[in-house]
Amino acid sequence: MKAYCLDMSGLSNPLEFMPEDIHQSIWASVADLVKAGKFAVTAEIYEELGHLPGAIGDCIKANEANLQLELEEESWDWEAYLVHFESLKTKYASVISEYNGNRKNTVGLNDLTIVALAKTLGLPVISSEKKLNTLQESEKRQKIPDICDKEGIVHMSFNDLLRAEGIKG
């Protein structure tokens, strides 16, 4: 059963700072979550995740069906997802990187797919992004946690995931 929506940064950043060869038990436990179907991703995020190296990358490639929710599948409300995605694109057009000269440090369309998926499924988003706008609102920059906060979606870090799943190194 799906429990989390996963952004690429939710695994890529921790993998960089917690390599599999040093933190084997943690990554083996994360692989077990992948195999158990706990993560939901969009096609766009799955494509990004396919570039992860090592055993976790191999696990992701071997478990596409456990991760990726396809449009027009009867097992989930993909029509609501499309409505949420279109709404988010309109609502946050002023901060979407692709619409603003590929501005850095702001949300991209792939990021919005995972937020829309989380909104559709009522699940938290796991990413390694940090809120940019803790003291004041920015009209030019928003990250996944900022959008999640505005949309009433729980945002979790990799460490939050480990704690929630009782995974210890």
Steps between C-alpha positions, in 0.01 A plus 500: 500500500629844405614709795721771346547696179869507415693778329837422339680713760345284772750229410770665288621748762512248787675251271772758434560567870424149630658265243365147472836340571516670842129504593403158365226418750321832446497463122395136523203613710415773247517238223254290702261800501534525122427128459203523736342772283507769770610775259290660228661693216396657174649398165717813507643423842548132416709600198721712728528221759617265225831687499585412860813284525570185695272248662224752575500607134480135393216445747307795359548377143379152600191636678347746255156342548530545878587869465350669198132582477398508136238724350181316406563220752179409678677446834517870585326831427724621218233739377511688833879500472478675161261759643735565794804524271332748265380704798850511653653602166261793479520598866882494514586606143696801628750275683525200265854484366408393146263796468755750629821454304597186696550710813709317759389417854135469414245231429496322165220323316630157610485624860138598451415151374599348834315770694188439288535126559530554875194724496305237305601210724500692830858392570812687615778597260856390572769730365830646615396852415481763772248780527637817343250744638497467875491871581335661201307400194695492176326580176784344301609190687317206653620147567309175557463559877363851439239373253413206728448738789266721295307196377463334841729209410746355750862531389756255639877475478689174456570497874127549568437194282758295691343602831145430378603153381716424806813459286828536686855464375 
